[in-house]
Short mmCIF file of C-alpha atoms in Angstrom, two decimals:
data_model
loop_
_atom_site.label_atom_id
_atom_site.label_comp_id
_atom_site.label_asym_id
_atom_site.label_seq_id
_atom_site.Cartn_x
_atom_site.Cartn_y
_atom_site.Cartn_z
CA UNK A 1 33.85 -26.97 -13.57
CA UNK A 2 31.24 -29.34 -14.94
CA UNK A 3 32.00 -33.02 -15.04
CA UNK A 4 31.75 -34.74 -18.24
CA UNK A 5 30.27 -38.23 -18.74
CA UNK A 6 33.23 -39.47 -20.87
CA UNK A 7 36.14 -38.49 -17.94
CA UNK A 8 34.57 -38.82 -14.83
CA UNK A 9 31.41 -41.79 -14.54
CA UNK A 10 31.33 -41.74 -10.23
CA UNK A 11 28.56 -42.23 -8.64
CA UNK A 12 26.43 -41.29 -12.25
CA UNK A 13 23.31 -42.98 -10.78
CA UNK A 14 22.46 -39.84 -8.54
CA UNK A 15 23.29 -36.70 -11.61
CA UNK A 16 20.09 -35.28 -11.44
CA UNK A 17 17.94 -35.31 -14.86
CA UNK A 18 14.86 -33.10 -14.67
CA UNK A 19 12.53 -32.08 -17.42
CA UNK A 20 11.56 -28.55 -15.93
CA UNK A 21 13.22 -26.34 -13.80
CA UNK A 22 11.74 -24.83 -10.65
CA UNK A 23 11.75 -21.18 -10.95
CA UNK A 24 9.87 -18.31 -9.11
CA UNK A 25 7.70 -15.72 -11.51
CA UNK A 26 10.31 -13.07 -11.29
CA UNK A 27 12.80 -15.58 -12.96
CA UNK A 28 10.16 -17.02 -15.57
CA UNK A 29 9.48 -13.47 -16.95
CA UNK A 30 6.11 -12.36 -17.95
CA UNK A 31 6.38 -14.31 -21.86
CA UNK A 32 3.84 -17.05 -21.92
CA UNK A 33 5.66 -18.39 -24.93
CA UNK A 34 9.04 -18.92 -23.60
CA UNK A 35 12.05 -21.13 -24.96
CA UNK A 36 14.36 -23.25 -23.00
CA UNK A 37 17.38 -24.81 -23.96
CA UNK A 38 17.90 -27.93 -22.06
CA UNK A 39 21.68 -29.04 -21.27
CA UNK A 40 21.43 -32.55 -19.73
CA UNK A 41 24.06 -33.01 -16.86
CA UNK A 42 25.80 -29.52 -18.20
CA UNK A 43 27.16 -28.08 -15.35
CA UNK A 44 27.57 -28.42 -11.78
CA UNK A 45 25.16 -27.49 -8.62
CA UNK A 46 27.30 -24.90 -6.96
CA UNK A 47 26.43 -26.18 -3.38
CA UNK A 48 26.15 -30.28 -3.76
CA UNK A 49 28.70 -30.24 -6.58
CA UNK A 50 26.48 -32.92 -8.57
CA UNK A 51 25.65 -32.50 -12.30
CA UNK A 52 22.64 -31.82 -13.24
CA UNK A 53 20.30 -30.53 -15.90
CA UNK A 54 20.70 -27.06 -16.66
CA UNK A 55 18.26 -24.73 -18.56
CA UNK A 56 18.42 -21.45 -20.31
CA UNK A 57 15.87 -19.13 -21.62
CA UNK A 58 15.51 -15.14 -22.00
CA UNK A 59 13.04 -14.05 -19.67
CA UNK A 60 11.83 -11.12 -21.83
CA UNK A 61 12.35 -8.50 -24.17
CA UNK A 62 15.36 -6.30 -22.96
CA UNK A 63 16.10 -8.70 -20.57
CA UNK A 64 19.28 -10.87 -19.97
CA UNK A 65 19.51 -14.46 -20.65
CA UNK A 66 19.16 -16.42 -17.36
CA UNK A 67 20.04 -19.85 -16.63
CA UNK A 68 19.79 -22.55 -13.60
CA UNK A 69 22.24 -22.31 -10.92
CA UNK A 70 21.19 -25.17 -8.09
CA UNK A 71 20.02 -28.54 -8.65
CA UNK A 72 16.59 -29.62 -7.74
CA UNK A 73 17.09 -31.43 -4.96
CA UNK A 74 19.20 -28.19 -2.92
CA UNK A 75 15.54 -25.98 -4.22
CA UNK A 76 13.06 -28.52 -2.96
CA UNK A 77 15.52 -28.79 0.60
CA UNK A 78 15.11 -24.90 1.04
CA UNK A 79 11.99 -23.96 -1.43
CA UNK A 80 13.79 -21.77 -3.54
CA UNK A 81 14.20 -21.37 -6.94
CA UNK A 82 16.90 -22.30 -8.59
CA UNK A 83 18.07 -19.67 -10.39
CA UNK A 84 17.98 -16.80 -7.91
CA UNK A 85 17.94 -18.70 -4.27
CA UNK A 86 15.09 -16.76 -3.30
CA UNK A 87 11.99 -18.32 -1.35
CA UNK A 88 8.98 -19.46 -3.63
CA UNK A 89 6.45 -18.66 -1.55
CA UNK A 90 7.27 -15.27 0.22
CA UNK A 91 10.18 -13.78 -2.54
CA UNK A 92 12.84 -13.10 0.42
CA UNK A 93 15.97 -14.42 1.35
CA UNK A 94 16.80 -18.04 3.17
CA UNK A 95 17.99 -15.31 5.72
CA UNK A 96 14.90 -13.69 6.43
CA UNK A 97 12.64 -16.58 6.04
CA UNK A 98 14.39 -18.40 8.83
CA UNK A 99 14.98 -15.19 11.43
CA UNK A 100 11.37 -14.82 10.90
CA UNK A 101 10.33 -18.81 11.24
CA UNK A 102 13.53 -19.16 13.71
CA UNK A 103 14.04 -22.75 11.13
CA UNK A 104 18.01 -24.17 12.10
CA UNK A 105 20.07 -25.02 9.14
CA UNK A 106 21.12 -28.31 9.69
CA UNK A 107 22.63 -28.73 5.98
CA UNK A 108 26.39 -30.48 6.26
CA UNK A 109 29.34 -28.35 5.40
CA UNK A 110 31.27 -31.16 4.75
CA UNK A 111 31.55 -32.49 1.15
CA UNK A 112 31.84 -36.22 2.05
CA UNK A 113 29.11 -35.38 4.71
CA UNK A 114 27.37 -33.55 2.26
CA UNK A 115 26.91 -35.93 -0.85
CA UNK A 116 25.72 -38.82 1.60
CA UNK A 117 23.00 -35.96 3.02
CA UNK A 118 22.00 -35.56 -0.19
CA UNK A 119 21.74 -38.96 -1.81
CA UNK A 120 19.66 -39.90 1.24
CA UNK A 121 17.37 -37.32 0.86
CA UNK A 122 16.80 -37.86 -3.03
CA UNK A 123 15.51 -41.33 -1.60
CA UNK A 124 13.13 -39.95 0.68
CA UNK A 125 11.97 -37.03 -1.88
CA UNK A 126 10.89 -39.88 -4.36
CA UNK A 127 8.42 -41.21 -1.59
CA UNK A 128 6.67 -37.46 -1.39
CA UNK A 129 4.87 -35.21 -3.08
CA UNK A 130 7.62 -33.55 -5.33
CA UNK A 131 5.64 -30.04 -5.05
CA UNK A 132 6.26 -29.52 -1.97
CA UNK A 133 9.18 -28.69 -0.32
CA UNK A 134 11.24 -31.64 1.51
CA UNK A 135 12.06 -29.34 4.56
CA UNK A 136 9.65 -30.59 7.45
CA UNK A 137 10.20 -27.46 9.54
CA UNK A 138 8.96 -25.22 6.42
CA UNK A 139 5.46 -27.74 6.46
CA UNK A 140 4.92 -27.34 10.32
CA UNK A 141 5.91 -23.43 10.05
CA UNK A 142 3.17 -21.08 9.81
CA UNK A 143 2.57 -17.38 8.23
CA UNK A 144 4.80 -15.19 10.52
CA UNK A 145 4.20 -11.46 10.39
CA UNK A 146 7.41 -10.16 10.07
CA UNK A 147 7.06 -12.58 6.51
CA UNK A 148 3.78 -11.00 5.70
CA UNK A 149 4.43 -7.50 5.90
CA UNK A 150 8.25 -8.01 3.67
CA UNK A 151 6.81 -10.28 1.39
CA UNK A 152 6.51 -9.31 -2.87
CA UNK A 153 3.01 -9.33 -3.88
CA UNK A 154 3.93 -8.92 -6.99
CA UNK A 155 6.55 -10.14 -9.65
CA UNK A 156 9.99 -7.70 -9.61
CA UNK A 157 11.19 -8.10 -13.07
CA UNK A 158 13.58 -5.13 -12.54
CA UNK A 159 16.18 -8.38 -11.30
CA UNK A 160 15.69 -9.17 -14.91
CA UNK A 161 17.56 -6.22 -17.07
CA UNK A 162 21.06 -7.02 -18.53
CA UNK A 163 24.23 -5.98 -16.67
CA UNK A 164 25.79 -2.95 -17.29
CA UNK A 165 27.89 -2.61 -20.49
CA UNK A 166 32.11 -2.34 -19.34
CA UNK A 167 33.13 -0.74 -22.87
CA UNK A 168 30.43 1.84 -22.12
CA UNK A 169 31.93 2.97 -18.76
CA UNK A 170 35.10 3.20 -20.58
CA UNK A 171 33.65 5.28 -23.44
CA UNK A 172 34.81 2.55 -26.15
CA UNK A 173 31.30 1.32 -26.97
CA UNK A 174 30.44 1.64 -30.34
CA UNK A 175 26.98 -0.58 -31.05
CA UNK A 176 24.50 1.88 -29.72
CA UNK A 177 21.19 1.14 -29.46
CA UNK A 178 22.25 -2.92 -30.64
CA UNK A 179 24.22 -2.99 -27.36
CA UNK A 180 22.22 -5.76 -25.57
CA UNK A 181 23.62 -4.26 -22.11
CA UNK A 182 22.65 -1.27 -19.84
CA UNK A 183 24.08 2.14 -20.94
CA UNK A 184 24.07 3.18 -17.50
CA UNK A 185 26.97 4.22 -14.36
CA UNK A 186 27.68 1.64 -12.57
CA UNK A 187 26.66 1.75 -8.73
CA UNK A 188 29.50 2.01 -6.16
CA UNK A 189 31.75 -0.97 -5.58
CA UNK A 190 31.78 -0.31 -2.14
CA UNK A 191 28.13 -1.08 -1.67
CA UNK A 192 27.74 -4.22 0.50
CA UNK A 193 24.91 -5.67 -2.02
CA UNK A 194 27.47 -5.44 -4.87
CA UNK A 195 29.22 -8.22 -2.88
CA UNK A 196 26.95 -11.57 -2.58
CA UNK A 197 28.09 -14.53 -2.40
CA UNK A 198 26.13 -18.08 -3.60
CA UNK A 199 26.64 -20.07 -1.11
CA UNK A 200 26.24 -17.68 2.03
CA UNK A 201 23.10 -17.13 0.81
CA UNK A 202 21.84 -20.36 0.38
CA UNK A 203 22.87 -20.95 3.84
CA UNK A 204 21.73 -18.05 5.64
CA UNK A 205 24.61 -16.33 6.75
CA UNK A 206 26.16 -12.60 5.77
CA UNK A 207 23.65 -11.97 3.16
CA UNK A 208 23.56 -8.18 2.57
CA UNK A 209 20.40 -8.27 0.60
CA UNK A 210 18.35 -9.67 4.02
CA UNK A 211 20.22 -7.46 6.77
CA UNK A 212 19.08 -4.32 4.73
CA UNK A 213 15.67 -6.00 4.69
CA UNK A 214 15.94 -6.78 8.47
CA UNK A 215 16.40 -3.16 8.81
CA UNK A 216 13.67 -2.15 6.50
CA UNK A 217 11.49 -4.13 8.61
CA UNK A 218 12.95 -3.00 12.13
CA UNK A 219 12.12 0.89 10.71
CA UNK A 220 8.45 -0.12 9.30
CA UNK A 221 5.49 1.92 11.35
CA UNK A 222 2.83 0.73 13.79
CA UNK A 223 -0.67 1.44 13.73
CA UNK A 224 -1.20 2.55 17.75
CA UNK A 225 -5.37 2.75 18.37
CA UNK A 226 -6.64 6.46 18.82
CA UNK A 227 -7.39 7.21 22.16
CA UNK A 228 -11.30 7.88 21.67
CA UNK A 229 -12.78 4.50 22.72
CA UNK A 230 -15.82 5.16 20.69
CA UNK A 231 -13.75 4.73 17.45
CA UNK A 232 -14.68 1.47 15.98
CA UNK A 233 -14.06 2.22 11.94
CA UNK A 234 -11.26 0.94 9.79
CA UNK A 235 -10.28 2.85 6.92
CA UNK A 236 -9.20 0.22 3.86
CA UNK A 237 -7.65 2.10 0.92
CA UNK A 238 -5.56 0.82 -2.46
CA UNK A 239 -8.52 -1.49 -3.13
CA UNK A 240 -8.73 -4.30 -6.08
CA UNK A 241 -10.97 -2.06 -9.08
CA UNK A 242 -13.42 -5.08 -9.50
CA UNK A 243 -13.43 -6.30 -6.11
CA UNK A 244 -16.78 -6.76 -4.37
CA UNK A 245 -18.49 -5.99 -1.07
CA UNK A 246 -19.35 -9.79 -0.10
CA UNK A 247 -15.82 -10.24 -0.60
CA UNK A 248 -14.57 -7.47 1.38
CA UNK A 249 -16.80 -8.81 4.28
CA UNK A 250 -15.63 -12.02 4.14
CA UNK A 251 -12.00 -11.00 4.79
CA UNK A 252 -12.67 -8.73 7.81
CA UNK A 253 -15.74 -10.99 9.39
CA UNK A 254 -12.91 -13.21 11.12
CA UNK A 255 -12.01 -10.94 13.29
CA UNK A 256 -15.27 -9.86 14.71
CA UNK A 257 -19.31 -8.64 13.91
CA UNK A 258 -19.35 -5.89 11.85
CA UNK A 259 -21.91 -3.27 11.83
CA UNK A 260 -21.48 -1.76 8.68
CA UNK A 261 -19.10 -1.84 5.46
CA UNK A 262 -19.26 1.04 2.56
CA UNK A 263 -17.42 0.46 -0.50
CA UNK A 264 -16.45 3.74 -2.84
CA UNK A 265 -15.68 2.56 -6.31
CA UNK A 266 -14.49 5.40 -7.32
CA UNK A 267 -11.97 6.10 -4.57
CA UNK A 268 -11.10 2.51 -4.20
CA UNK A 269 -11.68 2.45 -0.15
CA UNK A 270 -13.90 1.03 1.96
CA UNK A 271 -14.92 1.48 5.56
CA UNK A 272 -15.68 -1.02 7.96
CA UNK A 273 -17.69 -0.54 11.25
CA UNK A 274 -17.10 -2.57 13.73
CA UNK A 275 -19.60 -3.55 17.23
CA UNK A 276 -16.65 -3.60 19.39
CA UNK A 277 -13.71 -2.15 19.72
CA UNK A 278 -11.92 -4.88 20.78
CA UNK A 279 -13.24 -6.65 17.43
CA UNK A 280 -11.24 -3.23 15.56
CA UNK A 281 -8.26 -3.66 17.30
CA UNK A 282 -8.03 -7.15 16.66
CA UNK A 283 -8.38 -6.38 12.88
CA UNK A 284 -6.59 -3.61 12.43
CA UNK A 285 -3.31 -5.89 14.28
CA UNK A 286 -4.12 -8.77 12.08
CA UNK A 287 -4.31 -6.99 8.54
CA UNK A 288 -1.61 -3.75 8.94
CA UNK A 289 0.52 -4.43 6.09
CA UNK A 290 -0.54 -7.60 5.77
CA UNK A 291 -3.34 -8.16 3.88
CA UNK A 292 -3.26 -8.57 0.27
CA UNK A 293 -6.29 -9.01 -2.56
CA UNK A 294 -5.41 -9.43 -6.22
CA UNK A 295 -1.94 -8.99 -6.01
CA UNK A 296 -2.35 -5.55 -3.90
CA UNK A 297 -1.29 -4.64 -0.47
CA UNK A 298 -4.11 -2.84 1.00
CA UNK A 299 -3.38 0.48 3.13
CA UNK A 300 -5.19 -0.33 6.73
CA UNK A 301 -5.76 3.12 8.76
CA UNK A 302 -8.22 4.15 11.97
CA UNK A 303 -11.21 6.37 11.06
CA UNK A 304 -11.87 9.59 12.76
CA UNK A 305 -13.42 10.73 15.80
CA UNK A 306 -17.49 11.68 14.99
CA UNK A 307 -17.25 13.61 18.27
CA UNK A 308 -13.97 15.34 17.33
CA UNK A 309 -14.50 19.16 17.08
CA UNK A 310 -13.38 20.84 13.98
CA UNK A 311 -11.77 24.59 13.87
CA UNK A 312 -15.09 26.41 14.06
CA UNK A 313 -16.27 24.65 16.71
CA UNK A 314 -13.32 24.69 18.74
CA UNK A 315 -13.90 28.82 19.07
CA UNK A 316 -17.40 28.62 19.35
CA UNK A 317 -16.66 27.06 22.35
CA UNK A 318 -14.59 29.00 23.35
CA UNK A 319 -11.09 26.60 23.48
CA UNK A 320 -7.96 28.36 23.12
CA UNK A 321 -6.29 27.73 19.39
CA UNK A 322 -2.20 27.19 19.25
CA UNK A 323 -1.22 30.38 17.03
CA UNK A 324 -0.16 29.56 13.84
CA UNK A 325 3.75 30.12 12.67
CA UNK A 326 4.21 32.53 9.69
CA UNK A 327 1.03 34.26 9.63
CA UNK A 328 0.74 38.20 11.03
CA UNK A 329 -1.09 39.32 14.43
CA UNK A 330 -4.27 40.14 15.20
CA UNK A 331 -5.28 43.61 14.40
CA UNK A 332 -5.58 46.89 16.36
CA UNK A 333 -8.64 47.64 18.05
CA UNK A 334 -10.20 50.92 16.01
CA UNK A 335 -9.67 54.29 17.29
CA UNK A 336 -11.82 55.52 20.25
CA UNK A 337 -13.45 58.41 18.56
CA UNK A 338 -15.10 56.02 16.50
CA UNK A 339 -16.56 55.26 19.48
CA UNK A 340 -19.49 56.93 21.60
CA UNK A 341 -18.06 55.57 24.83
CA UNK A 342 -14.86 53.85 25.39
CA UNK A 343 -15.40 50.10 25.37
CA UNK A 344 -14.20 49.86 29.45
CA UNK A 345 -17.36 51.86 30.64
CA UNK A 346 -20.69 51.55 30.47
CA UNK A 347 -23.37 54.67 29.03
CA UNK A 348 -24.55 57.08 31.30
CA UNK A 349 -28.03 55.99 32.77
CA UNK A 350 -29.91 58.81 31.54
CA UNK A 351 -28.97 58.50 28.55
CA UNK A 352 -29.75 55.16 25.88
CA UNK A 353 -26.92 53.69 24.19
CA UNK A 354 -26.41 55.87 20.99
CA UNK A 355 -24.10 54.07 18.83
CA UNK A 356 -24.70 56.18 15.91
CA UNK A 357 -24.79 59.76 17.69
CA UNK A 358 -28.33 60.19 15.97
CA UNK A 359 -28.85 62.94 19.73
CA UNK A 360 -26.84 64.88 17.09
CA UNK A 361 -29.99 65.26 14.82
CA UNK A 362 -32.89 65.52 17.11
CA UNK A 363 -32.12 62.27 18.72
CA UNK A 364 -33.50 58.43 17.87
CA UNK A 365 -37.23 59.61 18.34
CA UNK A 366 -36.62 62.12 15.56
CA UNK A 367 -35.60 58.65 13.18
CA UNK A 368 -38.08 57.21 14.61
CA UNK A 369 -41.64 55.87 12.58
CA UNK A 370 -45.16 57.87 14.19
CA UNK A 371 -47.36 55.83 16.58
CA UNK A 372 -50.03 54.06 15.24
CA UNK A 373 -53.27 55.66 15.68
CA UNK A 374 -56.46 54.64 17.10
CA UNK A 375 -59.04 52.28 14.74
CA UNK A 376 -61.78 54.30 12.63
CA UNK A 377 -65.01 54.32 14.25
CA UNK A 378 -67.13 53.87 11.13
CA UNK A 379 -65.84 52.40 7.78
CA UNK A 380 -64.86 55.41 4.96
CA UNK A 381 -66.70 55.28 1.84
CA UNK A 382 -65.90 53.95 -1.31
CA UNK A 383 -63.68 56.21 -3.36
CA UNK A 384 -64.93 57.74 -6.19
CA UNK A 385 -64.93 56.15 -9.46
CA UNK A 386 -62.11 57.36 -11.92
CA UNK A 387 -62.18 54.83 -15.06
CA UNK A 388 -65.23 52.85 -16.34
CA UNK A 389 -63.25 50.01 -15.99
CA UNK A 390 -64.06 50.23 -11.83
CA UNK A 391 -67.68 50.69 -12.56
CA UNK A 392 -69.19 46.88 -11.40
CA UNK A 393 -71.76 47.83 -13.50
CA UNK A 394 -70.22 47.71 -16.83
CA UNK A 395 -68.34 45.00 -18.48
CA UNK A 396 -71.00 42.23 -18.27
CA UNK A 397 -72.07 42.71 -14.67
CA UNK A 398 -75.05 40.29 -14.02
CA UNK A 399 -76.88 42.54 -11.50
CA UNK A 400 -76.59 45.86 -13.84
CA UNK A 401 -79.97 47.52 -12.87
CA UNK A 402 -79.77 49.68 -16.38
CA UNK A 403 -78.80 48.74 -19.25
CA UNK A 404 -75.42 49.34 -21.04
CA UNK A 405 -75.58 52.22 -23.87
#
């Protein structure tokens, strides 16, 4: 229950007045032109129990109004926003974030306890940067991977659609398409993530949202290194459209000399070529769902094998294939009279192997072309002329010894 100014005046000096609220993008919606409504000291924070400022807005067409839960000074102790208790930076639960930093919560329970935490801190907060968040173990943490590969990389404005309509589920709805709630069934109250709770989530404990996540991550896949040592390519798919090849290189340089990068445009990949493998390793370890340009995880995968044989090779060299399920046998061999000898023994020696039976008709020599005979001993002579066209001496000749009538 908010407290109003006129009843209850204790301890006024430390209600929070703000003049902007601290949201995440999700939250904020994708309408550069948003309204607020500002409510000054309209409610209470529903983990320090002080007033403070609350604000309203719609986040979007179709979407549900959304308004400020926490006070600013519970977001900037946990960097989260206000309205959803999500982290700022990373998009997951206080849960996650702190499994994955290992960060102790060393918030009081304790409401006496509590409101003297709190009105200490506001004094220290006013001596900082007021952008940053007031936690010192979230300065000193770094990136942890467990973060990096469960973080958003983009805005999930899915959070943002109105709840589901109750006189629709009961088939008593009668506004239609001016209904500003979902038409939709309901999912099943039994569902753990139906069931949150504020102020478990703000401090880390029996979240259902970040155990499924947990899971999610304990079920995500490795990237094991092939076993040919001579592989030293990464495969980078789900590129940025305008992104370039100096800036490709300059993300995967820091993990060791490359050899040689090819972009394709039009497939939106790239390959890298590394000198070492142990430079490919280190890469591919470093940026497996991980690394993210323009707001787009890429897809990190080992290139293939240049000395890996292909089907055609493997039986012209003779290596036995695994038979393939569903397809029929091999066939029959054809039937021996097809042949002049069976197959398991050789032709007789007197004999030359006649595949064709041509001894039949006279034998090969009678298919065969006549010798060649020996070289003329004299050249023949010219053969006679029949057309004037062949006579050298017509037509124009220049040595004609007569002339033409």
């Amino acid at each position: 229950m908010a407290v109003s100014k006129s009843t209850n005046t204790y301890n006024r000096q430390n209600w929070e007045d703000s003049d902007f609220p601290i949201l995440c993008q999700t939250c904020l919606g994708d309408n550069p032109y948003i309204r607020m409504t500002k409510e000054k000291y309209g409610k209470e924070c529903k983990i320090c129990v002080r007033p403070f400022t609350v604000f309203r807005w719609c986040p979007g067409a179709r979407m549900r109004f959304k308004k400020t839960e926490i006070c600013q000074t519970c977001s900037k102790l946990k960097n989260v926003c206000q309205t959803c208790l999500l982290d700022l930076e990373y998009g997951l639960p206080i849960q996650v974030r702190d499994a994955a930093l290992k960060i102790q919560d060393d918030l009081p329970r304790n409401e006496v306890n509590k409101e003297y935490y709190i009105q200490n801190l506001d004094s220290q907060m006013s001596k900082f940067d007021p952008s940053q968040p007031s936690n010192s173990a979230l300065k000193s943490k770094g990136a942890s991977d467990l973060l990096m590969r469960l973080a958003r990389t983009a805005p999930y404005y899915k959070r943002n659609r109105p709840h589901v309509c109750s006189f629709w589920v009961k088939g008593e709805c009668r506004r239609g398409e001016e209904c500003p709630y979902r038409h939709e069934k309901p999912t099943d109250p039994d569902d753990p993530l139906a069931d949150q709770n504020i102020k478990d989530r703000y401090y880390g404990v029996n979240d259902p949202v970040a155990e499924k996540l947990m899971r999610r991550a304990a079920a995500m896949p490795a990237l094991p290194p092939p076993e040919d040592r001579t592989v030293t390519t990464l495969y980078i798919g789900n590129l940025p459209e305008n992104i370039t090849e100096e800036e490709l290189r300059g993300h995967f340089y820091q993990y060791g000399e490359i050899r040689s990068l090819t972009l394709v445009p039009r497939a939106q990949c790239a390959f890298v070529q590394y000198t070492t493998r142990s430079a490919a390793e280190h890469a591919a370890e470093k940026t497996f769902n991980r690394l993210v340009i323009a707001g787009r995880r890429l897809a990190i995968k080992w290139g293939k094998s240049q000395g890996r044989q292909g089907p055609s090779e493997a039986i012209e060299a003779g290596v036995p294939l695994e038979p393939v399920p569903g397809l029929p046998a091999a066939l029959p061999p054809p039937p021996a009279f097809l042949h002049p000898f069976p197959p398991q023994m050789p032709p007789p020696p007197n004999r030359p192997n006649d595949f064709f039976n041509l001894h039949h008709y006279g034998g090969p020599r009678a298919w065969a072309w006549p010798p060649p005979g020996p070289p003329p001993s004299h050249p023949a002579p010219p053969a006679p002329l029949h057309y004037p066209s062949q006579d050298p001496s017509r037509l124009g000749h220049a040595h004609s010894a007569t002339p033409q009538t």
